[in-house]
Coordinates of C-alpha atoms in Angstrom, one line a residue:
X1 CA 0.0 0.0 0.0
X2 CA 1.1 3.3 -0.9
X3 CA 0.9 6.5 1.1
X4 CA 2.4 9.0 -0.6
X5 CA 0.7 11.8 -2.6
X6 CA 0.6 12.7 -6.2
X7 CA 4.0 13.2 -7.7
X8 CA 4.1 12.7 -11.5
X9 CA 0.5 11.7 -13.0
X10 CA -0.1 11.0 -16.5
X11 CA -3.3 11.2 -17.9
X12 CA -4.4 9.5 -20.8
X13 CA -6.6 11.4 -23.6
X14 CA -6.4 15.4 -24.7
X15 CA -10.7 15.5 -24.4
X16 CA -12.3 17.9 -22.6
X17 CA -12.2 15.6 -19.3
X18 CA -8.4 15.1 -20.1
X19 CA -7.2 18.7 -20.8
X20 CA -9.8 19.6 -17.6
X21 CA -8.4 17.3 -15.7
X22 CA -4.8 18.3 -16.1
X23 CA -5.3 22.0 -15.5
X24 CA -7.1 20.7 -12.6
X25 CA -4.2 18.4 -10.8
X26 CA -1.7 21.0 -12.4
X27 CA -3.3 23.9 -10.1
X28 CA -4.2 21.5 -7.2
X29 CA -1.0 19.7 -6.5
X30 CA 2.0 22.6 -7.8
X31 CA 5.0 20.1 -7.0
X32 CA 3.5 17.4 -9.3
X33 CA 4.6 16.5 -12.5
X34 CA 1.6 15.9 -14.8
X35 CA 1.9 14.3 -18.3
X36 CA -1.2 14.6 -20.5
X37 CA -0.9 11.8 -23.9
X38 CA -3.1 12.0 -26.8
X39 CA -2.9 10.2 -29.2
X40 CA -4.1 11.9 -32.3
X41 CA -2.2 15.4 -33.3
X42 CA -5.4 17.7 -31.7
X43 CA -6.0 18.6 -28.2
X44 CA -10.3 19.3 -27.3
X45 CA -11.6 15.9 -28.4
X46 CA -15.3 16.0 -29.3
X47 CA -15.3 19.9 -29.1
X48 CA -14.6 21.3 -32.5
X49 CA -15.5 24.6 -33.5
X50 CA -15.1 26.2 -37.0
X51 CA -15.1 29.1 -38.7
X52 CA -16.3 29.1 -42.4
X53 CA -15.1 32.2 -44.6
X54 CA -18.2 33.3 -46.9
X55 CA -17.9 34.5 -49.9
X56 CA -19.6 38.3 -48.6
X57 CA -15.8 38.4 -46.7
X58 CA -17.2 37.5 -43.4
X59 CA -17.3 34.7 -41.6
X60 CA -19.6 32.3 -39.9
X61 CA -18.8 29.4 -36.6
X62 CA -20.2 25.6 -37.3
X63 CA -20.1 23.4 -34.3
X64 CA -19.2 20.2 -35.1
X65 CA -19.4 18.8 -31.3
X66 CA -21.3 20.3 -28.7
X67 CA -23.3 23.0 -29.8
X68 CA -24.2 25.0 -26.6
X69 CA -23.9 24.6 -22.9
X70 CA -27.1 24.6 -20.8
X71 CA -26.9 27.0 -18.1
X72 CA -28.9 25.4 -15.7
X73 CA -27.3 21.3 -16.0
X74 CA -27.3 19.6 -13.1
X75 CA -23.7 19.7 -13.1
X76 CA -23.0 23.4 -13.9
X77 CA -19.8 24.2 -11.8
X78 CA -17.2 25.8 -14.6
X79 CA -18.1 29.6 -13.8
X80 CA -14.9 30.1 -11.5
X81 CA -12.6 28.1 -14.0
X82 CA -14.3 30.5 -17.2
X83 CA -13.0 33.5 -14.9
X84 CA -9.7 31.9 -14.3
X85 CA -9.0 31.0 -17.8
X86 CA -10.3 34.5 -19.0
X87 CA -13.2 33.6 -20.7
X88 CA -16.1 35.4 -19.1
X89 CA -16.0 38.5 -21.2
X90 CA -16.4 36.0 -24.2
X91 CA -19.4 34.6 -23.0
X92 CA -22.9 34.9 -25.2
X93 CA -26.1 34.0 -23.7
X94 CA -29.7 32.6 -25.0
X95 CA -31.9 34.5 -21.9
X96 CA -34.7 32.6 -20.5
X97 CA -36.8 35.3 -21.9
X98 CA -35.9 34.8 -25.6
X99 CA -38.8 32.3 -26.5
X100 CA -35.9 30.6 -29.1
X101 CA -35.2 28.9 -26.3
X102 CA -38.6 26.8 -25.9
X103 CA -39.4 26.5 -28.9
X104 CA -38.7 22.8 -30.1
X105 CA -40.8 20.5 -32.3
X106 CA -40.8 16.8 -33.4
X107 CA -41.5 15.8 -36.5
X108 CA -44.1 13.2 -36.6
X109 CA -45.9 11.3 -38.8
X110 CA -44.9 13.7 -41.7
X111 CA -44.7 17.8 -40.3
X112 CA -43.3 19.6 -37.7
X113 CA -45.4 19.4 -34.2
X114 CA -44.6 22.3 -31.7
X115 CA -43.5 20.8 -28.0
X116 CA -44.7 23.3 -25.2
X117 CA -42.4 22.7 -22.5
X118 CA -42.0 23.9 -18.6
X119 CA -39.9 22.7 -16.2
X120 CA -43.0 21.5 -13.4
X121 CA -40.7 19.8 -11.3
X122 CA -36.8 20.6 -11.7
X123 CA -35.9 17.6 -9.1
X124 CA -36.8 15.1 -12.0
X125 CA -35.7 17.0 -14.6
X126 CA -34.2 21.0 -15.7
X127 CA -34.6 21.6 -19.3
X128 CA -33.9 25.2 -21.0
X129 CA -38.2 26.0 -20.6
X130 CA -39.8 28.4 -18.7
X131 CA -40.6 27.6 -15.1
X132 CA -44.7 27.3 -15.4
X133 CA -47.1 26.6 -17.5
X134 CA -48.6 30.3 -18.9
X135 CA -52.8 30.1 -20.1
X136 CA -51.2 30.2 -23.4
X137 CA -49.6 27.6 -23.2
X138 CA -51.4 25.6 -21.1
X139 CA -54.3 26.0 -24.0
X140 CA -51.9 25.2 -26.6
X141 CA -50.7 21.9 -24.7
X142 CA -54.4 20.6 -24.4
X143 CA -55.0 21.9 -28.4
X144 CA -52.1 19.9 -29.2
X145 CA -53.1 16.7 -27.0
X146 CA -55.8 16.6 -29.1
X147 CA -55.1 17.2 -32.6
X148 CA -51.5 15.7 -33.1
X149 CA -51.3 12.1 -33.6
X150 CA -47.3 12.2 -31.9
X151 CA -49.8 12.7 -28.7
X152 CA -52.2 10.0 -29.5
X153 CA -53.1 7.8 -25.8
X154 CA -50.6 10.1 -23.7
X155 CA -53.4 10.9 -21.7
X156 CA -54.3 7.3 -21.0
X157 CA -51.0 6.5 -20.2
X158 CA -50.4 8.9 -18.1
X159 CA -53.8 8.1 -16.0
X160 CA -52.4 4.6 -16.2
X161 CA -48.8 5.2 -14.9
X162 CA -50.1 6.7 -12.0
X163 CA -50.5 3.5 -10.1
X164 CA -48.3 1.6 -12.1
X165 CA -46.0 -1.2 -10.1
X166 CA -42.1 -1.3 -11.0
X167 CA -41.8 -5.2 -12.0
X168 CA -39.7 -7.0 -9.6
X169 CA -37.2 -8.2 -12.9
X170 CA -36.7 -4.1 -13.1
X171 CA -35.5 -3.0 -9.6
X172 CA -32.0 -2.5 -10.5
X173 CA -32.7 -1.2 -13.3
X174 CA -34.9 -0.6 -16.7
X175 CA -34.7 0.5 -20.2
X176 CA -35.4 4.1 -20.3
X177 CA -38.2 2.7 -23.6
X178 CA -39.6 0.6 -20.5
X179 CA -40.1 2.9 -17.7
X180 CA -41.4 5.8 -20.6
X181 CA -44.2 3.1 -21.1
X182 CA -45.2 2.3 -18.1
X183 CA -45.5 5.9 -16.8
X184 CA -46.3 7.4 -19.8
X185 CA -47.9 4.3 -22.5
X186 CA -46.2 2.3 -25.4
X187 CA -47.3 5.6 -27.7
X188 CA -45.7 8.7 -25.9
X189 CA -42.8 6.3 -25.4
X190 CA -42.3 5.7 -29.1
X191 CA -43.2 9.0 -30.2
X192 CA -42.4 11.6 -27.7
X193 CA -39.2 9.3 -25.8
X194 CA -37.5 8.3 -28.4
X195 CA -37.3 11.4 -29.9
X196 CA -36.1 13.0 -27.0
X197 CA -33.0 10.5 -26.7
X198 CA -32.3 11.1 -29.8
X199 CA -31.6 14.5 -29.2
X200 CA -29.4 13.1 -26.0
X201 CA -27.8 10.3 -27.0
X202 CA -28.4 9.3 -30.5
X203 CA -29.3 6.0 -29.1
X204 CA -32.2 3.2 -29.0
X205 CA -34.7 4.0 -25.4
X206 CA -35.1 0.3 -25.3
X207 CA -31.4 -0.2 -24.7
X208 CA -30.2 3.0 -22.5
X209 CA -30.1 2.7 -18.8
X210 CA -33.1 4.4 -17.3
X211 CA -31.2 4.3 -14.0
X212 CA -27.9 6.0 -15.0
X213 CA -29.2 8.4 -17.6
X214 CA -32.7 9.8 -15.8
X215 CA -32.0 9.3 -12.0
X216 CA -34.8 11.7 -11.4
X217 CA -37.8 9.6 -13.3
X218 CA -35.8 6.2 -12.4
X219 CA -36.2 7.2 -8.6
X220 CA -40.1 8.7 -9.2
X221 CA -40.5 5.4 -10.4
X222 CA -40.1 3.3 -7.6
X223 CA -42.6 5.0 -5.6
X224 CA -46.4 4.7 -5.5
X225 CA -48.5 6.8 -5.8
X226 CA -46.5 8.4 -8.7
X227 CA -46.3 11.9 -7.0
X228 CA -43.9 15.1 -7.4
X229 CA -42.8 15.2 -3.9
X230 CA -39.9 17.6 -2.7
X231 CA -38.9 14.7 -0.5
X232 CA -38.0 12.1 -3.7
X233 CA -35.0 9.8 -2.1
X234 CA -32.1 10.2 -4.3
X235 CA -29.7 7.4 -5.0
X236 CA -26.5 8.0 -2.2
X237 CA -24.2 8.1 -5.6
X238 CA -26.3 11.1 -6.7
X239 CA -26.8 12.7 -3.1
X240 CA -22.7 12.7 -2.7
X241 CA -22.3 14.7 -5.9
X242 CA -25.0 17.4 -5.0
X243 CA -23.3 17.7 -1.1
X244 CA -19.7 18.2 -3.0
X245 CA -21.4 20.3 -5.5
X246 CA -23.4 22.3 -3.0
X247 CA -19.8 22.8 -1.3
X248 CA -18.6 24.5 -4.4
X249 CA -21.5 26.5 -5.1
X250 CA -21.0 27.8 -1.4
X251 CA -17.6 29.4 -2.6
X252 CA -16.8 32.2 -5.1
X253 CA -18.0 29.7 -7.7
X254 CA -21.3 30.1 -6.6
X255 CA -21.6 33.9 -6.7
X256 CA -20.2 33.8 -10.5
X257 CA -22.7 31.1 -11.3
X258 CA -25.5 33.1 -9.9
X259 CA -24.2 36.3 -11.6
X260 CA -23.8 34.6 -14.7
X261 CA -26.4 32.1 -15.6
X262 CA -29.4 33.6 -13.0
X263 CA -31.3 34.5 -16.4
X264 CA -29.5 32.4 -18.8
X265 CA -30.9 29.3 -20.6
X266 CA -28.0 28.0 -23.0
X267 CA -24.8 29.7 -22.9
X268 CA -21.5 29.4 -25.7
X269 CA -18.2 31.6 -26.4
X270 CA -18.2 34.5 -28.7
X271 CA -16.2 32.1 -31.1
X272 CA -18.1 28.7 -30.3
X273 CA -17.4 25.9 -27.5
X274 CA -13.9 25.3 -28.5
X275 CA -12.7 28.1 -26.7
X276 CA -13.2 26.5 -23.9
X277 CA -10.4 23.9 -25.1
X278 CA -8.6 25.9 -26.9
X279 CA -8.1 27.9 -23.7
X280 CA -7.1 25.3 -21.1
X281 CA -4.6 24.1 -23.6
X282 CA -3.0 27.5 -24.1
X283 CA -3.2 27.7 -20.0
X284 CA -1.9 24.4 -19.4
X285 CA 1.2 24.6 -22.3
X286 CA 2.2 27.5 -19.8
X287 CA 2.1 25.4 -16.6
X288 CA 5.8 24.5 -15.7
X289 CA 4.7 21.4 -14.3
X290 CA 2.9 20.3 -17.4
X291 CA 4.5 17.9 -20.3
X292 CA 1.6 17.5 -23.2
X293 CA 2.8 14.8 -25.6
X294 CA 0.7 14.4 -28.7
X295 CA 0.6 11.9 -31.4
X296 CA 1.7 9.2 -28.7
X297 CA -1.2 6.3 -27.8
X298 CA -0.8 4.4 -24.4
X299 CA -0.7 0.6 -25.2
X300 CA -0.4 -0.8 -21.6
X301 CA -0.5 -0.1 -18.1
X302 CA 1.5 -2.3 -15.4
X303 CA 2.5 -1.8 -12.0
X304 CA 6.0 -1.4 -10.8
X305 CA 7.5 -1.8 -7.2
X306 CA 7.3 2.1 -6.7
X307 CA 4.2 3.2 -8.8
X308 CA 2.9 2.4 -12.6
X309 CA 4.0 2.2 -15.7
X310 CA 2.9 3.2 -19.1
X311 CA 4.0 1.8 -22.6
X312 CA 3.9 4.1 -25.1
X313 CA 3.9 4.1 -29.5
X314 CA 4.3 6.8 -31.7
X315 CA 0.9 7.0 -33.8
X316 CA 3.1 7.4 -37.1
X317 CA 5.4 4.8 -36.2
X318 CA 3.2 1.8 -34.4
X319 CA 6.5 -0.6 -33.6
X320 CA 8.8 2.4 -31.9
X321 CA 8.4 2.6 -28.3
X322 CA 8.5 5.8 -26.7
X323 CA 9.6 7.4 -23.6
X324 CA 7.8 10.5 -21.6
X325 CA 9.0 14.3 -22.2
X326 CA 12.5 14.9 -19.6
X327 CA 10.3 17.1 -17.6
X328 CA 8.2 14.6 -16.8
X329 CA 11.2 12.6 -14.9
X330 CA 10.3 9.5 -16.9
X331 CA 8.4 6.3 -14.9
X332 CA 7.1 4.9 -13.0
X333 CA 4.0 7.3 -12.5
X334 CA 2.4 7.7 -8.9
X335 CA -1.2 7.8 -10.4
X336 CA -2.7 7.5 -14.0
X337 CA -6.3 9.1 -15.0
X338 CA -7.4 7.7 -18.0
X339 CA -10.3 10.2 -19.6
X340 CA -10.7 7.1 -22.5
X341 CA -13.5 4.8 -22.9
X342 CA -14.1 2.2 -20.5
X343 CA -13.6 -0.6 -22.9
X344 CA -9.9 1.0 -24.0
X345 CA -8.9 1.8 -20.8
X346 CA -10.0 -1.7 -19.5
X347 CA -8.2 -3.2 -22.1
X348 CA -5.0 -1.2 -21.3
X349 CA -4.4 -2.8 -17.9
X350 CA -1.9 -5.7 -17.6
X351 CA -3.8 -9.0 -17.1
X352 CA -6.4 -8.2 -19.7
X353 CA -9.4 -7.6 -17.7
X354 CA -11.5 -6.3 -20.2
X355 CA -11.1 -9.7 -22.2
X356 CA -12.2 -11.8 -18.5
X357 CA -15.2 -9.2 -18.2
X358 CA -16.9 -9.2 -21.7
X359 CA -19.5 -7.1 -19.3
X360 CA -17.5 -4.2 -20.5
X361 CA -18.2 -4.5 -23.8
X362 CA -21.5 -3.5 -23.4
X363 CA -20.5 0.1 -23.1
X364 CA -20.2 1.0 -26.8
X365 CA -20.5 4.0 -29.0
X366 CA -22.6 4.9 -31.6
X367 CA -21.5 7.1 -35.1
X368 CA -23.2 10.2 -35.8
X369 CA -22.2 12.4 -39.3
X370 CA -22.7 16.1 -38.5
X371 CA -24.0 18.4 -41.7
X372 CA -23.2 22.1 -40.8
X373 CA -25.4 23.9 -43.9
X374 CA -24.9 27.8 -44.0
X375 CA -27.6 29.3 -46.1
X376 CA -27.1 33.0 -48.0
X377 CA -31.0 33.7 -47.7
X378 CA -31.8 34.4 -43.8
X379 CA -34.8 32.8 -41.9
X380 CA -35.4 29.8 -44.2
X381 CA -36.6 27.8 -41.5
X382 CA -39.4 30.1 -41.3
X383 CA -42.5 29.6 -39.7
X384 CA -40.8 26.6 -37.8
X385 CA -38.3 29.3 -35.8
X386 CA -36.6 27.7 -32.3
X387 CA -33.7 25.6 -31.3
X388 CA -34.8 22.4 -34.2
X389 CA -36.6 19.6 -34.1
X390 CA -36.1 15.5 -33.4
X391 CA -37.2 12.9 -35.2
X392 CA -38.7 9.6 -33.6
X393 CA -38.0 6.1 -33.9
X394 CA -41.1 5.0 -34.9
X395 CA -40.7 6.3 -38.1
X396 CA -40.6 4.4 -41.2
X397 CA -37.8 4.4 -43.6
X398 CA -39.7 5.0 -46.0
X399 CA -40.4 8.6 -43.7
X400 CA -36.8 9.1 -42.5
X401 CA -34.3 7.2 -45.4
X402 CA -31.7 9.6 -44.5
X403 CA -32.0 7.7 -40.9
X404 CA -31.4 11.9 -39.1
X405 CA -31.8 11.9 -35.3
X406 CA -32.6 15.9 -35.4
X407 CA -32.0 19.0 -36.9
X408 CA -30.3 22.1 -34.9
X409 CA -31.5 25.8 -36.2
X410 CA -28.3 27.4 -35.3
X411 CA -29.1 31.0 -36.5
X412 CA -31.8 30.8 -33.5
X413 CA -30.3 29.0 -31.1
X414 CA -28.0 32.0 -29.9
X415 CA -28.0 34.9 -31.6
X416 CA -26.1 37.1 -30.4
X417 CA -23.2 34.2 -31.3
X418 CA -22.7 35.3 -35.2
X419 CA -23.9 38.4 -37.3
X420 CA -24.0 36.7 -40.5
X421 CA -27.4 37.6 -42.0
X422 CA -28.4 33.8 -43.5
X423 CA -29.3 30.9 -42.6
X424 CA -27.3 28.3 -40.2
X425 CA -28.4 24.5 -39.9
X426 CA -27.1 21.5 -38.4
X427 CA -28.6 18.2 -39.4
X428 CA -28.1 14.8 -37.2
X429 CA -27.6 11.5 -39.1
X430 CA -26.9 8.1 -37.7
X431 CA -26.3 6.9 -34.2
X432 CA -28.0 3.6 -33.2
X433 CA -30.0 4.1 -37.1
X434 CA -25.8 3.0 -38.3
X435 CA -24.7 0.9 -35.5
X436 CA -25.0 -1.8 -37.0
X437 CA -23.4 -1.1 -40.1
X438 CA -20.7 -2.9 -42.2
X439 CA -20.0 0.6 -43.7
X440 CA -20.7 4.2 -42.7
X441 CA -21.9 6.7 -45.5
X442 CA -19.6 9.0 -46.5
X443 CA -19.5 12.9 -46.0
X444 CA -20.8 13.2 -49.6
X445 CA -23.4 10.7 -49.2
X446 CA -24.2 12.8 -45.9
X447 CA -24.3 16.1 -47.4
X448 CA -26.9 14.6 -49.8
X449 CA -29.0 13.1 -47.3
X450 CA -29.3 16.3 -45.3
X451 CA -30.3 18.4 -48.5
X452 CA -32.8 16.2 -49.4
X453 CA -34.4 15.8 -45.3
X454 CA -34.4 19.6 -45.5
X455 CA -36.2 20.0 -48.6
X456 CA -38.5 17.5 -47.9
X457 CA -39.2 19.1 -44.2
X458 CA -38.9 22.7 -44.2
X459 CA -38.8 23.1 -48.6
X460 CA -35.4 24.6 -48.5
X461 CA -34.8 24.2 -52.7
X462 CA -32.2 27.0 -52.2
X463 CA -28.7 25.7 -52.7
X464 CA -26.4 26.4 -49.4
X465 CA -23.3 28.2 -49.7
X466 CA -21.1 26.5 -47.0
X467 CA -21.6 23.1 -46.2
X468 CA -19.5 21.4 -43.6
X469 CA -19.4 17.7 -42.2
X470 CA -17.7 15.6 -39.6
X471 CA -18.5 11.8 -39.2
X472 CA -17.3 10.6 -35.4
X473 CA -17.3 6.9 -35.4
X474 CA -17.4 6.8 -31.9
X475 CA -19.1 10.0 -30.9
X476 CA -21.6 9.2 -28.4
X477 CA -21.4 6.5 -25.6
X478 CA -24.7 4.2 -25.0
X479 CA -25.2 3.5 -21.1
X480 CA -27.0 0.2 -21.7
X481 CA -29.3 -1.7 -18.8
X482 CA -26.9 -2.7 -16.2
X483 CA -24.4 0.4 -16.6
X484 CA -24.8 0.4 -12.9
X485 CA -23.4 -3.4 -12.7
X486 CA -20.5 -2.7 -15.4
X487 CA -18.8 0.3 -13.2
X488 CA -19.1 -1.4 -10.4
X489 CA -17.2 -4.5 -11.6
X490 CA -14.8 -1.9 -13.1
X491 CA -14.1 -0.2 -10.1
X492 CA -13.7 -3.3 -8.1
X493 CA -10.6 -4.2 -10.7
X494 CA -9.7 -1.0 -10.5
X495 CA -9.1 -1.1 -6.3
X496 CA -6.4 -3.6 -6.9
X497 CA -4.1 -0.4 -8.0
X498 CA -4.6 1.0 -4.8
X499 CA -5.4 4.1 -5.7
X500 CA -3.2 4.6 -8.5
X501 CA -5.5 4.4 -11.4
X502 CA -8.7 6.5 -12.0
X503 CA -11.2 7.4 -14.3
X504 CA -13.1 9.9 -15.6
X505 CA -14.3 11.1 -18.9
X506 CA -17.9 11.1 -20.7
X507 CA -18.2 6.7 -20.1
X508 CA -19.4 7.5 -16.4
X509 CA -20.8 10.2 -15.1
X510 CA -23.0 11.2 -18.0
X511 CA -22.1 12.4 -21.4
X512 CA -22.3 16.2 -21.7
X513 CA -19.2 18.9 -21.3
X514 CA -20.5 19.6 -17.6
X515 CA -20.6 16.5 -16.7
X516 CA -16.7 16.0 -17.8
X517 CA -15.8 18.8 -16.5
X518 CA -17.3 17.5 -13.5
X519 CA -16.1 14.0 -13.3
X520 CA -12.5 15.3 -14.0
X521 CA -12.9 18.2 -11.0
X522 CA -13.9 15.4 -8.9
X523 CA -11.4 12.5 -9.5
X524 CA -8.0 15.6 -9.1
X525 CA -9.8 16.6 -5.8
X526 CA -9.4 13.1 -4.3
X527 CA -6.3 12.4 -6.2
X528 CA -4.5 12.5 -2.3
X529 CA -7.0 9.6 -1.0
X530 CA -6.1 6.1 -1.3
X531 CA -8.2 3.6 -2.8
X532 CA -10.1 6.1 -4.8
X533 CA -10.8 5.1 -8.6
X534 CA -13.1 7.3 -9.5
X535 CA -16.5 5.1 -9.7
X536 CA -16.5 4.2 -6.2
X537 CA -19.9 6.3 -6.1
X538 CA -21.3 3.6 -7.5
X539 CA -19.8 0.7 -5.1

């Protein structure tokens, strides 16, 4: 056993949780040595902002990650590190006010249905809505309820979900597809739920993890009757993140976050989300106790008499070997933090244990192609202005051929963000739709598919003047039934390092940029504890 503190950590994966997480241990522990690996030649991961030169001489910024930040996540805790890092005066902010931000519609069985949204109980779930149900809406909800088949039977489910029983088979856990129609009916889950994980997590409701990815219905579940109570128990993984995050919040992190996001509903930087990267790297490059080795992957992790060790390959040479930046006083580490996948990081430790736990398998990724379309003639989206729409699972090929998961109106989203006087859309093709496949389309065959979804949808016939893709292969990660079950066999292989290998990253403690920033804030802050592997919340 160990009992030393943190003296040279390597972290594994330039990401958002990676680049957080070194900035993090970098400022926590001064006298460490920290060495961040990734192994591709670009530090920010997911996060990619661009800026597209028009022809007019200006220019306009497509995301091709993350689009926005919500200001009111759960896990909302960066406003101290966006006045460190200098980024505050950059900020840009969709207001609760600005009805853009409510305005969301499905598109089901073949048009665009408006979604009235309020956020009635905020314990269960916070989205960017107002806080109550206006007349005016409220009339529109019940006109809707009534007239739109995507609404067809959600009254009688809901009347039926009230005294609905959790099956025995389900109590540690449930398809988010399965609890949706139990509360709610077979028809709003189809509809309404699976196009609201689209949106997500690009992924199939009848395989996510109801219990890891909505801990506020999962826990409304097992009560009867099915009431909003201000007493709802919370899971004791859950309760120890709000007390630590309460702590922060009682700090000067807490007066930013109320000064900055009070009134906000989504929030970005002046020149998109990958500022945010871009700016902890430029911070972190300055850090004197900071070595950031690119182009290198991590092939294995062992232990060593006095600490672990990392092999190392060059990604343009696979057979050299390579050893750490001098700075970085060379092996064996005291502690590793891996910010990969679970299955990669599994599969890096030294007696194989991701091949004796097939478990871990389970946690995969699905692709999704983004199709950034910039448009010279402005509001083309017109009537059907707001933040996009989603598209349901229950739709036929034969409705949805270019198999799109949703469709972001990013001249409305924030708009403040970009003067450009066109129009800016972002169309969604793949995840779970491609999982499957043998072969992924290509950008070409994506750009196609989201000209003809828009001109079939919204009758866009205008040709756009910028048109941008990415396809990530592994872009989104699916927390499958019995993601509860896989960390905890994880972090019980984890233990036997004693401490010296951690986790964090979007495979654990949910997928979105607060949520990384979270996990990585987390796992630095008890880098000094023995034992700690960074899932023991969920021991």
């Amino acid at each position: 056993m160990w009992t030393s503190g943190p003296s040279r950590v390597a972290i594994i994966g330039g990401g958002i949780t990676g680049l957080a997480a070194c900035y993090y241990t970098a400022k926590r522990y001064p006298h460490a040595n920290v060495t961040l690996f990734e192994r591709s030649n670009r530090l920010g991961g997911l996060i990619d902002s661009r800026f597209v030169q028009l022809d007019n001489g200006g220019t306009t910024v497509c995301e091709m990650g993350p689009r926005t930040l919500r200001a009111n996540a759960p896990h909302t805790n960066l406003s101290l590190e966006i006045r460190e890092l200098g980024l505050e005066c950059e900020l840009v902010f969709t207001p609760n006010s600005d009805p853009m931000a409510s305005k969301r519609y499905i598109y089901y069985p073949d048009h665009l249905v408006p979604i009235p949204v309020a956020n009635l109980s905020k314990s269960i779930v916070n989205i960017p809505a107002p806080d109550r149900l206006t007349l005016h809406r409220t009339w529109a909800l019940l006109k809707l309820l009534g007239t739109e088949p995507v609404f067809q039977g959600l009254l009688s489910g809901i009347c039926r979900g009230l005294f609905a029983h959790r099956p025995e088979e389900h109590e540690e856990d449930d398809s988010i597809g399965g609890l949706l129609t139990r509360r709610f009916g077979k028809s709003a889950a189809d509809n309404l739920g699976s196009a609201v994980i689209h949106g997500l997590f690009a992924g199939d409701l009848y395989k996510l993890s109801a219990r890891a990815l909505m801990p506020g219905l999962w826990a409304l579940d097992g009560r009867l009757p099915f009431r909003f109570d201000a007493d709802m128990p919370i899971e004791p993984w859950r309760a120890s993140e709000n007390s630590w995050l309460q702590t922060i919040r009682k700090g000067p992190a807490g007066e930013l976050e109320r000064r900055l996001f009070l009134d906000a509903s989504l929030f970005s930087f002046a020149n998109g989300v990958a500022q945010l990267t871009e700016r902890l790297a430029e911070t972190i490059h300055c850090m004197k106790n900071v070595d950031v080795v690119k182009d290198v992957a991590v092939t294995s992790i062992s232990r060593t008499g006095n600490g672990i060790h990392t092999q190392h390959r060059r990604e343009n040479s696979p057979t050299d070997p390579v050893r750490a930046q001098p700075a970085a006083n060379g092996y064996p580490f005291s502690h590793i933090i891996s910010t990969t996948s679970l299955p990669i990081t599994m599969g890096l430790l030294e007696r194989g244990q991701f091949r004796a736990h097939p478990n871990f398998s389970t946690m995969n990724h699905v692709p999704v192609m983004t199709v950034a379309l910039y448009y010279a003639t402005a509001n083309l989206n017109h009537p059907h202005r707001g933040f996009g729409y989603l598209l349901p699972q229950t739709l036929s090929h034969d409705q949805n051929p270019e198999n799109a998961l949703g469709v972001i109106f990013d001249s409305d989203k924030i708009v403040n963000q970009d003067n450009t006087p066109g129009t800016r859309i972002c169309v969604m093709l793949g995840g779970h739709h491609w999982s499957s496949l043998s072969r992924l389309p290509t950008e070409e065959e994506g750009i196609c598919r989201a000209k003809a979804l828009l001109k079939r949808h919204l009758g866009i016939m205008e040709e756009p003047v910028r048109v941008i893709t990415r396809l990530e292969r592994e872009a989104i990660p699916q927390y499958q039934v019995g993601h509860f079950d896989v960390l905890r066999k994880a972090h019980e292989l984890l233990k036997e390092y004693d401490g010296r290998m951690r986790v964090a990253g979007n495979c654990y403690h949910g997928i979105g940029v607060h949520d990384c920033l979270f996990g990585a804030r987390r796992v630095v802050e008890d880098l000094h504890e023995e034992g700690r592997t960074g899932l023991e919340y969920y021991s």
